[in-house]
Coordinates of N, CA and C and ligand atoms in Angstrom, one line a residue:
M1 N -19.0 9.5 -9.4 CA -17.9 9.2 -8.5 C -17.0 10.5 -8.4
L2 N -16.7 11.2 -9.6 CA -15.8 12.3 -9.5 C -16.4 13.5 -8.7
S3 N -17.7 13.5 -8.5 CA -18.3 14.6 -7.7 C -18.1 14.4 -6.2
D4 N -17.6 13.2 -5.8 CA -17.4 12.9 -4.4 C -16.0 13.4 -4.0
L5 N -15.2 13.8 -4.9 CA -13.8 14.2 -4.6 C -13.6 15.6 -4.2
A6 N -12.7 15.9 -3.2 CA -12.5 17.2 -2.8 C -11.3 17.8 -3.5
Q7 N -10.1 17.2 -3.3 CA -8.9 17.7 -3.8 C -8.1 16.6 -4.5
T8 N -7.3 17.0 -5.5 CA -6.4 16.0 -6.2 C -5.0 16.3 -5.6
L9 N -4.5 15.3 -4.9 CA -3.2 15.4 -4.3 C -2.1 15.1 -5.3
I10 N -2.3 14.0 -6.1 CA -1.3 13.5 -7.0 C -2.1 13.2 -8.3
P11 N -1.8 13.9 -9.4 CA -2.5 13.6 -10.7 C -1.8 12.3 -11.4
P12 N -2.6 11.6 -12.2 CA -2.0 10.4 -12.9 C -0.7 10.6 -13.5
D13 N -0.5 11.7 -14.3 CA 0.8 11.8 -15.0 C 2.0 12.0 -14.0
A14 N 1.7 12.5 -12.8 CA 2.8 12.6 -11.8 C 3.2 11.3 -11.3
I15 N 2.2 10.4 -11.2 CA 2.4 9.0 -10.7 C 3.3 8.3 -11.7
C16 N 2.9 8.4 -13.0 CA 3.7 7.7 -14.1 C 5.1 8.1 -14.0
E17 N 5.3 9.4 -14.0 CA 6.7 10.0 -14.0 C 7.5 9.5 -12.8
R18 N 6.9 9.5 -11.6 CA 7.6 9.1 -10.4 C 7.9 7.6 -10.4
L19 N 7.0 6.8 -11.0 CA 7.2 5.4 -11.0 C 8.4 5.0 -11.9
D20 N 8.6 5.8 -12.9 CA 9.8 5.5 -13.8 C 11.1 5.7 -12.9
A21 N 11.2 6.7 -12.2 CA 12.4 7.0 -11.3 C 12.5 6.0 -10.2
L22 N 11.4 5.7 -9.6 CA 11.4 4.7 -8.5 C 11.9 3.3 -8.9
A23 N 11.3 2.9 -10.1 CA 11.7 1.6 -10.6 C 13.2 1.5 -10.9
A24 N 13.7 2.6 -11.5 CA 15.2 2.7 -11.8 C 16.0 2.6 -10.5
Q25 N 15.5 3.3 -9.5 CA 16.2 3.3 -8.2 C 16.2 1.8 -7.6
M26 N 15.1 1.2 -7.7 CA 14.9 -0.2 -7.1 C 15.8 -1.2 -7.9
A27 N 15.7 -1.1 -9.2 CA 16.5 -2.0 -10.1 C 18.0 -1.9 -9.8
A28 N 18.4 -0.7 -9.4 CA 19.9 -0.5 -9.1 C 20.3 -1.2 -7.8
V29 N 19.4 -1.4 -6.9 CA 19.8 -2.0 -5.6 C 19.3 -3.4 -5.3
L30 N 18.3 -3.8 -6.1 CA 17.7 -5.2 -5.8 C 18.7 -6.3 -6.3
P31 N 18.7 -7.4 -5.6 CA 19.6 -8.5 -6.0 C 19.2 -8.9 -7.5
T32 N 20.1 -9.5 -8.2 CA 19.8 -9.8 -9.6 C 19.1 -11.2 -9.7
R33 N 18.9 -11.9 -8.7 CA 18.2 -13.2 -8.8 C 17.5 -13.5 -7.5
D34 N 16.5 -14.4 -7.6 CA 15.7 -14.9 -6.4 C 14.9 -13.7 -5.7
V35 N 14.4 -12.9 -6.6 CA 13.5 -11.8 -6.1 C 12.0 -12.2 -6.2
V36 N 11.2 -11.9 -5.2 CA 9.8 -12.1 -5.3 C 9.1 -10.8 -5.0
L37 N 8.4 -10.3 -6.0 CA 7.6 -9.1 -5.7 C 6.3 -9.5 -5.2
M38 N 5.9 -8.9 -4.0 CA 4.7 -9.4 -3.3 C 3.7 -8.3 -3.1
P39 N 2.7 -8.1 -4.0 CA 1.7 -7.1 -3.9 C 0.8 -7.4 -2.7
V40 N 0.5 -6.4 -1.9 CA -0.4 -6.6 -0.7 C -1.8 -6.2 -1.1
L41 N -2.6 -7.2 -1.2 CA -4.0 -7.0 -1.7 C -4.9 -6.4 -0.6
T42 N -5.8 -5.6 -1.0 CA -6.2 -5.2 -2.3 C -5.5 -3.9 -2.7
G43 N -5.2 -3.1 -1.7 CA -4.7 -1.7 -2.0 C -3.5 -1.6 -2.9
G44 N -2.6 -2.6 -2.8 CA -1.3 -2.6 -3.5 C -1.4 -3.0 -4.9
L45 N -2.6 -3.4 -5.3 CA -2.8 -4.1 -6.7 C -2.4 -3.2 -7.8
V46 N -2.9 -2.0 -7.8 CA -2.7 -1.1 -9.0 C -1.2 -0.6 -9.1
F47 N -0.7 -0.2 -7.9 CA 0.7 0.2 -7.8 C 1.6 -0.9 -8.3
A48 N 1.4 -2.1 -7.7 CA 2.3 -3.2 -8.1 C 2.3 -3.6 -9.6
A49 N 1.1 -3.5 -10.2 CA 0.9 -3.8 -11.6 C 1.7 -2.8 -12.4
D50 N 1.7 -1.5 -12.1 CA 2.4 -0.5 -12.8 C 3.9 -0.6 -12.6
L51 N 4.2 -0.8 -11.3 CA 5.7 -0.9 -10.9 C 6.4 -2.1 -11.6
M52 N 5.8 -3.2 -11.5 CA 6.5 -4.4 -12.0 C 6.9 -4.3 -13.5
R53 N 6.0 -3.6 -14.2 CA 6.3 -3.5 -15.7 C 7.4 -2.6 -16.0
R54 N 7.8 -1.9 -15.0 CA 9.0 -0.9 -15.2 C 10.3 -1.5 -14.7
L55 N 10.2 -2.7 -14.0 CA 11.4 -3.3 -13.4 C 12.0 -4.3 -14.4
P56 N 13.2 -4.1 -14.8 CA 13.9 -5.1 -15.7 C 14.4 -6.3 -14.9
T57 N 14.3 -6.3 -13.6 CA 14.8 -7.3 -12.7 C 14.1 -8.7 -13.0
R58 N 14.9 -9.8 -12.9 CA 14.3 -11.1 -13.0 C 13.6 -11.4 -11.7
L59 N 12.3 -11.5 -11.7 CA 11.5 -11.7 -10.5 C 10.3 -12.6 -10.7
S60 N 9.8 -13.1 -9.6 CA 8.5 -13.7 -9.7 C 7.5 -12.9 -8.8
V61 N 6.2 -13.2 -8.9 CA 5.2 -12.4 -8.3 C 4.3 -13.4 -7.4
A62 N 4.1 -13.0 -6.2 CA 3.2 -13.7 -5.3 C 2.4 -12.7 -4.5
C63 N 1.1 -12.9 -4.4 CA 0.3 -11.9 -3.6 C 0.0 -12.4 -2.2
V64 N -0.2 -11.4 -1.4 CA -0.6 -11.7 0.0 C -1.8 -10.7 0.3
G65 N -2.7 -11.1 1.2 CA -3.8 -10.2 1.6 C -3.6 -9.6 3.0
A66 N -4.0 -8.4 3.2 CA -4.0 -7.8 4.5 C -5.1 -6.8 4.6
S67 N -5.8 -6.7 5.8 CA -6.8 -5.7 6.0 C -6.8 -5.2 7.4
S68 N -6.9 -3.9 7.6 CA -7.0 -3.4 8.9 C -8.1 -2.4 9.1
Y69 N -8.6 -1.8 7.9 CA -9.8 -0.9 7.9 C -11.0 -1.7 7.6
A70 N -12.1 -1.5 8.2 CA -13.4 -2.2 7.9 C -14.4 -1.1 7.4
G71 N -15.0 -1.4 6.3 CA -16.1 -0.6 5.8 C -15.8 0.9 5.7
A72 N -16.7 1.7 6.3 CA -16.7 3.2 6.1 C -15.8 3.8 7.2
R73 N -14.6 3.3 7.4 CA -13.7 3.8 8.4 C -12.6 4.6 7.7
T74 N -12.1 5.6 8.4 CA -10.9 6.3 7.8 C -9.8 6.3 8.8
T75 N -9.9 5.5 9.8 CA -8.7 5.3 10.7 C -8.6 3.8 10.9
S76 N -7.3 3.4 11.1 CA -7.0 2.0 11.2 C -7.7 1.4 12.5
E77 N -8.4 0.3 12.4 CA -9.1 -0.2 13.6 C -8.2 -1.2 14.3
A78 N -7.2 -1.8 13.6 CA -6.3 -2.7 14.3 C -5.4 -2.0 15.3
Q79 N -5.2 -2.5 16.5 CA -4.4 -1.8 17.5 C -3.0 -2.3 17.6
S80 N -2.7 -3.5 17.1 CA -1.3 -4.0 17.1 C -1.1 -4.8 15.8
P81 N 0.2 -5.2 15.5 CA 0.4 -5.9 14.3 C -0.4 -7.3 14.3
D82 N -0.6 -7.8 15.5 CA -1.3 -9.1 15.6 C -2.8 -9.0 15.2
E83 N -3.3 -7.7 15.2 CA -4.7 -7.6 14.9 C -4.9 -7.3 13.4
V84 N -3.9 -7.2 12.6 CA -4.0 -7.0 11.1 C -4.4 -8.4 10.6
R85 N -5.5 -8.4 9.8 CA -5.9 -9.7 9.2 C -5.1 -10.0 8.0
L86 N -4.4 -11.1 8.0 CA -3.6 -11.5 6.8 C -4.3 -12.7 6.1
A87 N -4.2 -12.7 4.8 CA -4.9 -13.7 4.0 C -3.9 -14.3 3.0
G88 N -4.0 -15.6 2.7 CA -3.1 -16.3 1.8 C -1.7 -16.4 2.3
L89 N -1.6 -16.4 3.6 CA -0.3 -16.4 4.2 C 0.6 -17.7 4.0
D90 N -0.1 -18.8 3.9 CA 0.6 -20.1 3.7 C 1.3 -20.0 2.3
A91 N 0.6 -19.6 1.3 CA 1.2 -19.5 -0.1 C 2.3 -18.5 -0.1
A92 N 2.0 -17.4 0.6 CA 3.0 -16.3 0.6 C 4.3 -16.7 1.3
R93 N 4.2 -17.5 2.4 CA 5.3 -18.0 3.1 C 6.1 -19.0 2.2
A94 N 5.4 -19.8 1.5 CA 6.1 -20.8 0.7 C 6.8 -20.0 -0.5
A95 N 6.2 -19.0 -1.0 CA 6.9 -18.2 -2.1 C 8.1 -17.4 -1.6
A96 N 8.1 -17.1 -0.3 CA 9.1 -16.2 0.3 C 10.4 -17.0 0.7
R97 N 10.2 -18.3 0.9 CA 11.3 -19.1 1.5 C 12.5 -19.1 0.5
G98 N 13.7 -18.7 1.0 CA 14.9 -18.7 0.2 C 14.9 -17.6 -0.8
K99 N 14.1 -16.6 -0.7 CA 14.0 -15.5 -1.7 C 14.1 -14.1 -1.1
H100 N 14.5 -13.2 -1.9 CA 14.5 -11.7 -1.5 C 13.1 -11.2 -1.8
V101 N 12.3 -10.9 -0.7 CA 11.0 -10.4 -0.9 C 10.9 -8.9 -1.0
V102 N 10.1 -8.4 -1.9 CA 9.7 -6.9 -1.9 C 8.2 -6.8 -1.7
L103 N 7.8 -6.4 -0.5 CA 6.4 -6.2 -0.3 C 6.0 -4.9 -0.9
V104 N 4.9 -4.9 -1.7 CA 4.4 -3.7 -2.4 C 3.0 -3.3 -1.9
D105 N 2.9 -2.2 -1.1 CA 1.6 -1.8 -0.6 C 1.3 -0.4 -1.0
D106 N 0.0 0.0 -0.8 CA -0.4 1.3 -1.3 C 0.1 2.4 -0.4
I107 N 0.1 2.2 1.0 CA 0.4 3.3 1.9 C 1.0 2.8 3.2
L108 N 1.9 3.6 3.7 CA 2.4 3.4 5.0 C 1.8 4.4 5.9
D109 N 0.9 3.9 6.8 CA 0.2 4.8 7.8 C 0.8 4.5 9.2
T110 N 0.2 3.7 9.9 CA 0.7 3.3 11.2 C 1.9 2.4 11.1
G111 N 2.0 1.6 10.0 CA 3.0 0.7 9.8 C 2.7 -0.7 10.3
R112 N 1.5 -0.9 10.9 CA 1.1 -2.2 11.4 C 1.1 -3.3 10.4
T113 N 0.5 -2.9 9.2 CA 0.3 -3.9 8.1 C 1.7 -4.5 7.7
L114 N 2.6 -3.6 7.4 CA 3.9 -4.0 6.9 C 4.7 -4.7 8.0
L115 N 4.6 -4.3 9.2 CA 5.3 -4.9 10.3 C 4.8 -6.3 10.5
A116 N 3.5 -6.5 10.4 CA 3.0 -7.9 10.6 C 3.4 -8.8 9.4
L117 N 3.4 -8.3 8.2 CA 3.8 -9.1 7.1 C 5.3 -9.4 7.1
Q118 N 6.1 -8.4 7.4 CA 7.6 -8.6 7.5 C 7.9 -9.7 8.5
G119 N 7.3 -9.6 9.7 CA 7.5 -10.6 10.7 C 7.2 -12.0 10.2
A120 N 6.0 -12.1 9.6 CA 5.5 -13.4 9.1 C 6.5 -14.0 8.1
L121 N 7.0 -13.2 7.2 CA 7.8 -13.7 6.1 C 9.2 -13.9 6.5
Q122 N 9.7 -13.1 7.4 CA 11.1 -13.3 7.9 C 11.2 -14.7 8.6
A123 N 10.1 -15.0 9.4 CA 10.1 -16.2 10.1 C 9.9 -17.4 9.2
S124 N 9.5 -17.2 8.0 CA 9.4 -18.3 7.1 C 10.6 -18.6 6.2
G125 N 11.7 -17.9 6.5 CA 12.9 -18.2 5.8 C 13.2 -17.4 4.6
A126 N 12.7 -16.2 4.5 CA 13.0 -15.3 3.4 C 14.5 -14.8 3.6
L127 N 15.2 -14.7 2.5 CA 16.6 -14.2 2.6 C 16.6 -12.7 3.0
S128 N 15.7 -12.0 2.6 CA 15.5 -10.6 3.0 C 14.1 -10.2 2.7
V129 N 13.6 -9.2 3.4 CA 12.2 -8.6 3.2 C 12.3 -7.1 3.1
R130 N 12.1 -6.6 1.9 CA 12.1 -5.1 1.7 C 10.7 -4.7 1.6
T131 N 10.4 -3.4 1.8 CA 9.1 -2.9 1.7 C 9.1 -1.7 0.7
C132 N 8.0 -1.6 -0.1 CA 7.9 -0.5 -1.1 C 6.5 0.0 -1.0
V133 N 6.3 1.3 -0.8 CA 4.9 1.9 -0.8 C 4.8 3.0 -1.8
L134 N 3.6 3.2 -2.2 CA 3.3 4.3 -3.1 C 3.3 5.6 -2.3
L135 N 2.6 5.5 -1.1 CA 2.5 6.7 -0.3 C 3.0 6.5 1.1
R136 N 3.6 7.5 1.7 CA 3.9 7.5 3.1 C 3.3 8.7 3.8
K137 N 2.5 8.4 4.8 CA 1.8 9.6 5.5 C 2.7 10.2 6.4
N138 N 2.7 11.6 6.4 CA 3.5 12.3 7.4 C 2.7 12.5 8.7
R139 N 2.8 11.4 9.5 CA 2.1 11.4 10.8 C 2.9 12.0 11.9
E140 N 2.2 12.4 12.9 CA 2.8 13.0 14.1 C 3.6 11.9 14.8
E141 N 2.9 10.7 15.0 CA 3.6 9.6 15.7 C 4.4 8.8 14.6
A142 N 5.6 8.4 15.0 CA 6.4 7.6 14.0 C 5.7 6.3 13.7
A143 N 5.8 5.9 12.4 CA 5.3 4.6 12.0 C 6.1 3.4 12.7
L144 N 5.4 2.3 12.8 CA 6.0 1.1 13.5 C 7.1 0.5 12.6
C145 N 7.1 0.9 11.4 CA 8.0 0.2 10.4 C 8.4 1.2 9.4
A146 N 9.6 1.1 8.9 CA 10.1 2.0 7.8 C 9.9 1.4 6.5
A147 N 9.7 2.2 5.4 CA 9.7 1.6 4.1 C 11.0 1.8 3.4
D148 N 11.5 0.8 2.6 CA 12.7 0.9 1.9 C 12.6 1.8 0.7
F149 N 11.4 1.7 0.0 CA 11.2 2.5 -1.2 C 9.9 3.2 -1.1
V150 N 9.8 4.5 -1.3 CA 8.6 5.3 -1.2 C 8.5 6.2 -2.5
A151 N 7.3 6.1 -3.1 CA 7.1 7.0 -4.2 C 6.8 8.4 -3.8
F152 N 5.8 8.6 -2.9 CA 5.4 10.0 -2.5 C 5.2 10.1 -1.0
D153 N 5.6 11.2 -0.4 CA 5.2 11.5 0.9 C 4.0 12.5 0.8
I154 N 3.0 12.2 1.7 CA 1.8 13.0 1.6 C 1.4 13.5 3.1
P155 N 0.6 14.5 3.2 CA 0.1 14.9 4.5 C -0.7 13.9 5.1
D156 N -0.9 14.0 6.4 CA -1.7 13.0 7.2 C -3.2 13.2 6.9
A157 N -3.6 12.8 5.7 CA -5.1 13.0 5.3 C -5.5 11.6 4.8
F158 N -6.8 11.4 4.8 CA -7.4 10.1 4.2 C -7.5 10.3 2.7
V159 N -6.9 9.4 2.0 CA -6.9 9.6 0.5 C -7.5 8.3 -0.2
V160 N -8.0 8.5 -1.4 CA -8.5 7.4 -2.2 C -7.9 7.5 -3.6
G161 N -8.0 6.4 -4.3 CA -7.6 6.3 -5.7 C -6.3 5.5 -5.9
Y162 N -6.1 5.0 -7.2 CA -4.9 4.3 -7.5 C -4.7 3.1 -6.5
G163 N -5.8 2.4 -6.3 CA -5.8 1.2 -5.4 C -6.4 1.5 -4.0
L164 N -6.3 2.7 -3.5 CA -6.8 3.0 -2.2 C -8.3 3.2 -2.2
D165 N -9.0 2.7 -1.2 CA -10.4 2.7 -1.2 C -11.0 3.4 0.1
F166 N -12.3 3.8 -0.1 CA -13.1 4.2 1.1 C -14.3 3.3 1.0
D167 N -14.6 2.5 1.9 CA -15.8 1.6 1.9 C -15.8 0.8 0.7
G168 N -14.6 0.4 0.2 CA -14.6 -0.5 -1.0 C -14.6 0.2 -2.3
L169 N -14.8 1.5 -2.3 CA -14.9 2.3 -3.6 C -13.7 3.1 -3.9
Y170 N -13.6 3.6 -5.1 CA -12.6 4.6 -5.6 C -11.3 4.0 -5.9
R171 N -11.1 2.7 -5.8 CA -9.8 2.1 -6.1 C -9.4 2.4 -7.6
N172 N -10.4 2.5 -8.5 CA -10.1 2.6 -9.9 C -9.8 4.0 -10.4
L173 N -9.8 5.0 -9.5 CA -9.4 6.3 -9.9 C -7.9 6.3 -10.3
P174 N -7.5 7.0 -11.4 CA -6.1 6.9 -11.8 C -5.2 7.9 -11.0
G175 N -5.7 8.8 -10.2 CA -4.9 9.7 -9.3 C -5.2 9.5 -7.9
I176 N -4.6 10.3 -7.0 CA -4.8 10.3 -5.6 C -5.5 11.5 -5.1
H177 N -6.6 11.3 -4.4 CA -7.6 12.4 -4.0 C -8.0 12.3 -2.6
T178 N -8.5 13.4 -2.1 CA -9.2 13.4 -0.8 C -10.7 13.4 -1.2
L179 N -11.6 13.0 -0.2 CA -13.0 12.9 -0.4 C -13.7 14.1 0.3
K180 N -14.8 14.5 -0.3 CA -15.6 15.6 0.4 C -16.0 15.1 1.8
P181 N -15.9 15.9 2.8 CA -16.3 15.5 4.1 C -17.7 15.0 4.2
E182 N -18.6 15.5 3.4 CA -20.0 15.1 3.4 C -20.2 13.7 2.9
V183 N -19.3 13.3 2.0 CA -19.4 11.9 1.4 C -19.0 10.9 2.4
V184 N -17.9 11.3 3.2 CA -17.4 10.4 4.3 C -18.5 10.3 5.4
A185 N -19.1 11.4 5.7 CA -20.1 11.5 6.8 C -21.3 10.7 6.4
A186 N -21.8 10.8 5.1 CA -22.9 10.1 4.7 C -22.7 8.6 4.8
A187 N -21.5 8.1 4.3 CA -21.2 6.7 4.4 C -21.2 6.2 5.8
Q188 N -20.6 7.0 6.7 CA -20.5 6.6 8.1 C -21.9 6.5 8.8
T189 N -22.8 7.5 8.4 CA -24.1 7.5 9.0 C -24.9 6.2 8.5
K190 N -24.7 5.9 7.2 CA -25.4 4.7 6.7 C -24.9 3.4 7.3
A191 N -23.6 3.4 7.6 CA -23.0 2.2 8.2 C -23.4 2.1 9.6
A192 N -23.6 3.2 10.3 CA -24.0 3.2 11.7 C -25.5 2.7 11.9
M193 N -26.3 2.9 10.8 CA -27.7 2.5 10.9 C -27.9 1.1 10.4
A194 N -26.9 0.5 9.7 CA -27.1 -0.9 9.2 C -27.0 -1.9 10.3
Ligands
IMP1 P1 -1.2 0.8 8.4 O1 -1.2 -0.7 8.8 O2 -1.8 1.6 9.5 O3 0.2 1.3 8.0 O4 -2.2 1.0 7.2 C1 -2.0 0.5 6.1 C2 -3.2 0.1 5.4 O5 -4.4 0.9 5.8 C3 -3.1 0.4 3.9 O6 -2.6 -0.7 3.3 C4 -4.4 0.8 3.5 O7 -5.2 -0.3 3.1 C5 -5.1 1.4 4.7 N1 -5.0 2.9 4.7 C6 -4.2 3.7 5.5 N2 -4.4 5.0 5.2 C7 -5.3 5.0 4.2 C8 -5.9 6.1 3.4 O8 -5.6 7.3 3.6 N3 -6.8 5.7 2.5 C9 -7.2 4.4 2.2 N4 -6.6 3.4 2.9 C10 -5.7 3.7 3.9
MG2 MG1 -4.1 -2.1 2.3

């Protein structure tokens, strides 16, 4: 797996250090009660698990699922927030009602995922909906949605690790990396032939 990687953008110890500061910043501004931390599965899983253990805030946890990339793609296939596939929305809406929600996702790219989730939860009677991402891509085009809390800004590159996948793989890497172009190309050729 490690031989598939090109560059390390963020090593594991830098993530740990930044999360300590981010959690302190969040704890200082979040309400002291009725907070629901909502990991966005599957990419937000690793980040949310590490972040919540640093928050002294009284909170509950409820997950929601979202997907916009399919298989061996490195660009979002959804064209509008309506095209993002959300899963477990009924339970997430019930958990959000009357609560201050903090959506926790891996990355803010186009913003479609968080915009779709924000809309769905606001409509279900959440008191507030904040967004927190590990990474924010420095894209040419502005994202459709802003994030309230950001751990790292990164260049507009496709990255894997710490929850982020390519074709379902690499989520278990403890740092953030780019992939060798030949690894991406091989997976895309295989997918095209399937
Ligand atoms: P958005 O809806 O375009 O903001 O994309 C957000 C979702 O796309 C994230 O939750 C990720 O699952 C996925 N995504 C965007 N960029 C990357 C990347 O560089 N690597 C892996 N997944 C990504
Ligand atoms: Mg995701």
